[in-house]
PDB file of C-alpha atoms in Angstrom:
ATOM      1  CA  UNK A   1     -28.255  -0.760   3.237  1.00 49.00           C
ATOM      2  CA  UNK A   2     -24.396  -1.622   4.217  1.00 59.00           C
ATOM      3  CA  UNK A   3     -23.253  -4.735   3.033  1.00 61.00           C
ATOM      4  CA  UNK A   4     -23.127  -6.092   6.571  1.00 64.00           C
ATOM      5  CA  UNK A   5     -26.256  -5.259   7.570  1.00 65.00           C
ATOM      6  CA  UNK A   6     -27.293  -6.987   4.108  1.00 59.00           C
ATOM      7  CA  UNK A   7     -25.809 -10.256   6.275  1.00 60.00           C
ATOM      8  CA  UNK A   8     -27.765 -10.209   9.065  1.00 67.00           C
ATOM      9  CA  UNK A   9     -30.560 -10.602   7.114  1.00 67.00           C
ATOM     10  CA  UNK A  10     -32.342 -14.357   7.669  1.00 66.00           C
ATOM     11  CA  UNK A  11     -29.931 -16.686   4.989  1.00 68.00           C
ATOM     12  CA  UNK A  12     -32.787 -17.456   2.419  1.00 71.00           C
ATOM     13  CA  UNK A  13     -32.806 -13.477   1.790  1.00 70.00           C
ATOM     14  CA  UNK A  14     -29.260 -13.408   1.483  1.00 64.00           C
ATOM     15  CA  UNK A  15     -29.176 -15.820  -1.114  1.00 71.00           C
ATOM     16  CA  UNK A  16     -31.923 -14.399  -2.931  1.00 74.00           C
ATOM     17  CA  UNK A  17     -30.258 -11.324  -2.853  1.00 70.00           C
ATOM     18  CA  UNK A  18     -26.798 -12.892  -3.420  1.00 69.00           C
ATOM     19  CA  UNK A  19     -28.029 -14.451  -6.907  1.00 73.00           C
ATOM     20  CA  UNK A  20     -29.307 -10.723  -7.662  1.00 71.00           C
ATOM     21  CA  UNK A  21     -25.898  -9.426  -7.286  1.00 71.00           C
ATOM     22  CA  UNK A  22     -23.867 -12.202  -8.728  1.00 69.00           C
ATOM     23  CA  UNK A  23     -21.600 -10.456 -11.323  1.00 66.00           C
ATOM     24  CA  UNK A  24     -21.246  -7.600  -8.763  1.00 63.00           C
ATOM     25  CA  UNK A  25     -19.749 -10.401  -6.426  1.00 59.00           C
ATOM     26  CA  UNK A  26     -17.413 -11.483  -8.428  1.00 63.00           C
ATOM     27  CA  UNK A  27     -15.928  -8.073  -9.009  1.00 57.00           C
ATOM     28  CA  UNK A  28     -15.885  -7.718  -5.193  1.00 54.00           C
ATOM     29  CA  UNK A  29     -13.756 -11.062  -4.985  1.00 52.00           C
ATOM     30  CA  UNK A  30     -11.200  -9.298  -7.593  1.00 50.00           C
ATOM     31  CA  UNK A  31     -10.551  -6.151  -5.401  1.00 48.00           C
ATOM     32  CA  UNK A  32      -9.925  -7.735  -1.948  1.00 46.00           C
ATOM     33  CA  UNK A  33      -8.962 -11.638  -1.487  1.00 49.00           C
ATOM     34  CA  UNK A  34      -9.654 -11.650   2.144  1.00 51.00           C
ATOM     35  CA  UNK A  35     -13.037 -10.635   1.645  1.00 52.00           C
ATOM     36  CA  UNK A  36     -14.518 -13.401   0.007  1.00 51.00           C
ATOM     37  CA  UNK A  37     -11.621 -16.379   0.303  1.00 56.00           C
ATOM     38  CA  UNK A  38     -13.139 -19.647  -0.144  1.00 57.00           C
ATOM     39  CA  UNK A  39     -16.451 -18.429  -1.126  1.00 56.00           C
ATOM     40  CA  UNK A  40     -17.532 -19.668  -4.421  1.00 55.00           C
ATOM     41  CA  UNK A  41     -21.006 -18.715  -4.265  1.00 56.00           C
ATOM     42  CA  UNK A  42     -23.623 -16.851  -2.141  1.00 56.00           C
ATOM     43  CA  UNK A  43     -24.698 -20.171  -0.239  1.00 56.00           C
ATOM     44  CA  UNK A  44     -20.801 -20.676   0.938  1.00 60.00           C
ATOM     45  CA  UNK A  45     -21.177 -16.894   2.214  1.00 56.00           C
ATOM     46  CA  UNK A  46     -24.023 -17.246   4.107  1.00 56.00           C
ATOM     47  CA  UNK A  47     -22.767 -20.428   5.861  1.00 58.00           C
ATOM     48  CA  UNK A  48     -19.105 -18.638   6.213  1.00 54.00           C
ATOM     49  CA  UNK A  49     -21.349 -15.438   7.702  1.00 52.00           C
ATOM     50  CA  UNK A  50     -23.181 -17.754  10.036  1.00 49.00           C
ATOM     51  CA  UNK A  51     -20.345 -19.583  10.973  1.00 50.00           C
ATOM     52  CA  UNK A  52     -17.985 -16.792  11.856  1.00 49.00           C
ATOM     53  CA  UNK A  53     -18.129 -13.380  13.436  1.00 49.00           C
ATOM     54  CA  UNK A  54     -18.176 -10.378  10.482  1.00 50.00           C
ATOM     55  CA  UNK A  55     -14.644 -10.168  11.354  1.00 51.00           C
ATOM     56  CA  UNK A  56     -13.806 -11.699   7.879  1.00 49.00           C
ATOM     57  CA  UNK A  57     -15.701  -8.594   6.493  1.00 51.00           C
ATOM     58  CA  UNK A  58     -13.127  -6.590   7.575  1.00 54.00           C
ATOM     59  CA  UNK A  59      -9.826  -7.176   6.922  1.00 58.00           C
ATOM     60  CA  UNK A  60      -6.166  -7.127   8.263  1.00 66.00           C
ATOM     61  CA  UNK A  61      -5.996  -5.478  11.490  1.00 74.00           C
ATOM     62  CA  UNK A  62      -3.351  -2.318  10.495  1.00 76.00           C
ATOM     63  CA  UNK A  63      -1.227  -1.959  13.659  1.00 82.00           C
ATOM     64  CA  UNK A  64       1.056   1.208  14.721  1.00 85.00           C
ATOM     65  CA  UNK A  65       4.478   0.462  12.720  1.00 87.00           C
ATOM     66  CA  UNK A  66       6.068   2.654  15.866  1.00 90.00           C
ATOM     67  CA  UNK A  67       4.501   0.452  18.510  1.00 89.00           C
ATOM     68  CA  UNK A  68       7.652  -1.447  18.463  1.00 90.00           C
ATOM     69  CA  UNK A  69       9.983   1.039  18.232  1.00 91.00           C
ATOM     70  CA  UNK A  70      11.683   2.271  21.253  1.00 93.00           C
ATOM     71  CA  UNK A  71      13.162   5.967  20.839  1.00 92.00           C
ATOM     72  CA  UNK A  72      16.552   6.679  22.419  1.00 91.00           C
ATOM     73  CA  UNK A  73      16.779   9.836  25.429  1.00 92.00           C
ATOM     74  CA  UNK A  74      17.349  12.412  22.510  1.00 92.00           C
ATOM     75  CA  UNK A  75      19.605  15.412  23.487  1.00 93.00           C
ATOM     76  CA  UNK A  76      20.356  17.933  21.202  1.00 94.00           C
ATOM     77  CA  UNK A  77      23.181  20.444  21.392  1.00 94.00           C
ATOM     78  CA  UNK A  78      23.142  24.154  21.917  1.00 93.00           C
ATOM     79  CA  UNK A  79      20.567  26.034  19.440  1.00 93.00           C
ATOM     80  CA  UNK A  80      18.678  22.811  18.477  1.00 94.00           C
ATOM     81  CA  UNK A  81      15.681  21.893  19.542  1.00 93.00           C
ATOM     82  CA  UNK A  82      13.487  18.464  19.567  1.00 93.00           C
ATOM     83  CA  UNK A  83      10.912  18.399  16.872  1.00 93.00           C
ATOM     84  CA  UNK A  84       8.794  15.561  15.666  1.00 91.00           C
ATOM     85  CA  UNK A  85       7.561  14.605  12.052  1.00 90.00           C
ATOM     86  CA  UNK A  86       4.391  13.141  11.691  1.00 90.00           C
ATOM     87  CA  UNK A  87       5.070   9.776  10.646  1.00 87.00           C
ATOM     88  CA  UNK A  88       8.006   9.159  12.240  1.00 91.00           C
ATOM     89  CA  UNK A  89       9.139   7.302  14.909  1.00 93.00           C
ATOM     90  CA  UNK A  90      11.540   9.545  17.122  1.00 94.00           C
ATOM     91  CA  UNK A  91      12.184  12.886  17.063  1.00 93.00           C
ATOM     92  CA  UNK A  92      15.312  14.925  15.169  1.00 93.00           C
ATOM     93  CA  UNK A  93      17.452  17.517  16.401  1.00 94.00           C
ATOM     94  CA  UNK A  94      16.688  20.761  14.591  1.00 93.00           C
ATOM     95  CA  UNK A  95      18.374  24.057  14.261  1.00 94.00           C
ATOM     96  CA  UNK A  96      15.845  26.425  13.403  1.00 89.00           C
ATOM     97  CA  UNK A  97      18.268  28.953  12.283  1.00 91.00           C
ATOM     98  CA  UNK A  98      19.705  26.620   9.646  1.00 87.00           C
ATOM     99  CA  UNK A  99      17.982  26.954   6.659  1.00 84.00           C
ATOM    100  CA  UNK A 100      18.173  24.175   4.076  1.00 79.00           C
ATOM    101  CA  UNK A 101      17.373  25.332   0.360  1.00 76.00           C
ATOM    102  CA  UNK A 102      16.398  22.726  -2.403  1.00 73.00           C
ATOM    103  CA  UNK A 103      19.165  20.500  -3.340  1.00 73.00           C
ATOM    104  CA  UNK A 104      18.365  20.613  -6.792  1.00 70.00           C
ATOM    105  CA  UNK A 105      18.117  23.880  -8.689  1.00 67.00           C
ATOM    106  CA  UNK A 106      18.480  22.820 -12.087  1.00 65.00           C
ATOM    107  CA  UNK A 107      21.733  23.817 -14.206  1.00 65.00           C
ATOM    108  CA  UNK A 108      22.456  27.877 -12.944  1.00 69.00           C
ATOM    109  CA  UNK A 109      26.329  28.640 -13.577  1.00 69.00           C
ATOM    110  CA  UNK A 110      26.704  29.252  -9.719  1.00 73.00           C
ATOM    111  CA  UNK A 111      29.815  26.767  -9.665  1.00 76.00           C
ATOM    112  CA  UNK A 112      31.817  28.447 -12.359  1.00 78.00           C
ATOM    113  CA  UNK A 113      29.973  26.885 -15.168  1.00 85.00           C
ATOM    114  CA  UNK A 114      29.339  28.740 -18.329  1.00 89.00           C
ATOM    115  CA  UNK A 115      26.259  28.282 -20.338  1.00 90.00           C
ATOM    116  CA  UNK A 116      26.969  25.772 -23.828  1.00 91.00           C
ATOM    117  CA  UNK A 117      27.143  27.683 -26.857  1.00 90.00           C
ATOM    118  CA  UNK A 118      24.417  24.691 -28.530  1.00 93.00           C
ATOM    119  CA  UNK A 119      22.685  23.130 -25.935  1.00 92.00           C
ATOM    120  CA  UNK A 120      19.836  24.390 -23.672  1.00 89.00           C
ATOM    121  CA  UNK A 121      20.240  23.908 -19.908  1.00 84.00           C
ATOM    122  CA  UNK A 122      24.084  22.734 -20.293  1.00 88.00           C
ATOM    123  CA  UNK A 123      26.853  24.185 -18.163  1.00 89.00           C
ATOM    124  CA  UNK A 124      30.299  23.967 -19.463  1.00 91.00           C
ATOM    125  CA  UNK A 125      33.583  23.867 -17.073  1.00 89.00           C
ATOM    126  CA  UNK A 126      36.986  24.391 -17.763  1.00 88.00           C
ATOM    127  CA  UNK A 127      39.223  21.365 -19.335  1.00 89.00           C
ATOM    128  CA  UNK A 128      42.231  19.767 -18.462  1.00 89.00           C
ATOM    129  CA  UNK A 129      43.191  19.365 -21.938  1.00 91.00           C
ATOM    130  CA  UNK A 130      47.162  19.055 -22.855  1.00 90.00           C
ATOM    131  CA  UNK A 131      45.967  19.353 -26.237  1.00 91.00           C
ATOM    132  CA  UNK A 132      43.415  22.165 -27.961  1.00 92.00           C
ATOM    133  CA  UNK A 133      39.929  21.577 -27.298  1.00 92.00           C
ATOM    134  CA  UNK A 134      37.255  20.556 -29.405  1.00 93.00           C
ATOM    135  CA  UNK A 135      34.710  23.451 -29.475  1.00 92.00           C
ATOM    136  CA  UNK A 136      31.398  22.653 -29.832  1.00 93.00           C
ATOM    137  CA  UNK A 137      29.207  23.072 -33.079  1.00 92.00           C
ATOM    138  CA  UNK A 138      25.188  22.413 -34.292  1.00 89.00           C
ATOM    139  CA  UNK A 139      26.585  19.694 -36.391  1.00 92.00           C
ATOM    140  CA  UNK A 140      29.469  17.673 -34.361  1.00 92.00           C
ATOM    141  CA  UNK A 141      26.633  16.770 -31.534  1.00 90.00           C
ATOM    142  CA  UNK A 142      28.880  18.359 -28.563  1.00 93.00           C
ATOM    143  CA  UNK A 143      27.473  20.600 -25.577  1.00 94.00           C
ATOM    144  CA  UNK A 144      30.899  21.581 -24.355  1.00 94.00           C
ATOM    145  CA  UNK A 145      34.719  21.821 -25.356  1.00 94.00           C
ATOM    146  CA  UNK A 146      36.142  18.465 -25.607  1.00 93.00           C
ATOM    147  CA  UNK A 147      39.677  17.236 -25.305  1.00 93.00           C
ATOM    148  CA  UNK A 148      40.599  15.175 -28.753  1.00 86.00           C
ATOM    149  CA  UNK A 149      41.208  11.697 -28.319  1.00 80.00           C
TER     150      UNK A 149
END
């Protein structure tokens, strides 16, 4: 039986039912506030049942966050279109011809880089040292030619 039809039962089965459930109540009161706010015991639910609609059963009222939101006339240039993202507001311009790869590929050597002679996934670049570089070893703890200090 749903817990609101367990309400419209007559009060004296409630709160027979109520003291049955007891501990279970009291985890109830620790997962939603709303639910049971005020109510210290199954008598104080009853009256708060019979003195309210079951609208306390339920909750906050979750409105659309876009309801408010008033989208501009959106005109997109030459080879874009209008698409729309679920969850969004407004729509975007997009250029379906434009493809966008990941951002982040992880360390590859595709900007000159050249892989560290001692450490795993580093890329080292070129210096501006005036003096001669540092080169790295297992022991001195550097990924990459350093300029001395």
């Amino acid at each position: 039986e749903s817990f609101l039809q367990f309400l419209r039962e007559a009060p004296e089965a409630v709160e027979e039912k109520m003291e049955k459930l007891g501990p279970i109540l009291e985890k109830l009161k620790g997962l939603n506030p709303n639910l049971f706010s005020g109510v210290a015991n199954a008598a104080e639910l009853v009256a708060k049942k019979a003195d309210s609609s079951d609208s306390f059963l339920q909750g906050p009222t979750i409105s659309d966050p876009c309801s408010t939101v008033t989208c501009g006339n959106l005109v997109c240039p030459t080879g874009f279109t209008v698409e729309t993202v679920p969850g969004h507001c407004c729509g975007y311009c997009v250029n379906p011809n434009i493809k966008v790869g990941k951002k982040i590929t992880g360390p590859t050597g595709s900007h000159g880089g050249k892989p560290s002679p001692t450490c795993k996934d580093v890329f080292c670049f070129p210096t501006l040292c005036e003096k001669e570089t540092t080169a790295p070893t297992t022991t001195n703890g550097l990924c990459c030619p350093s300029c001395p200090k």
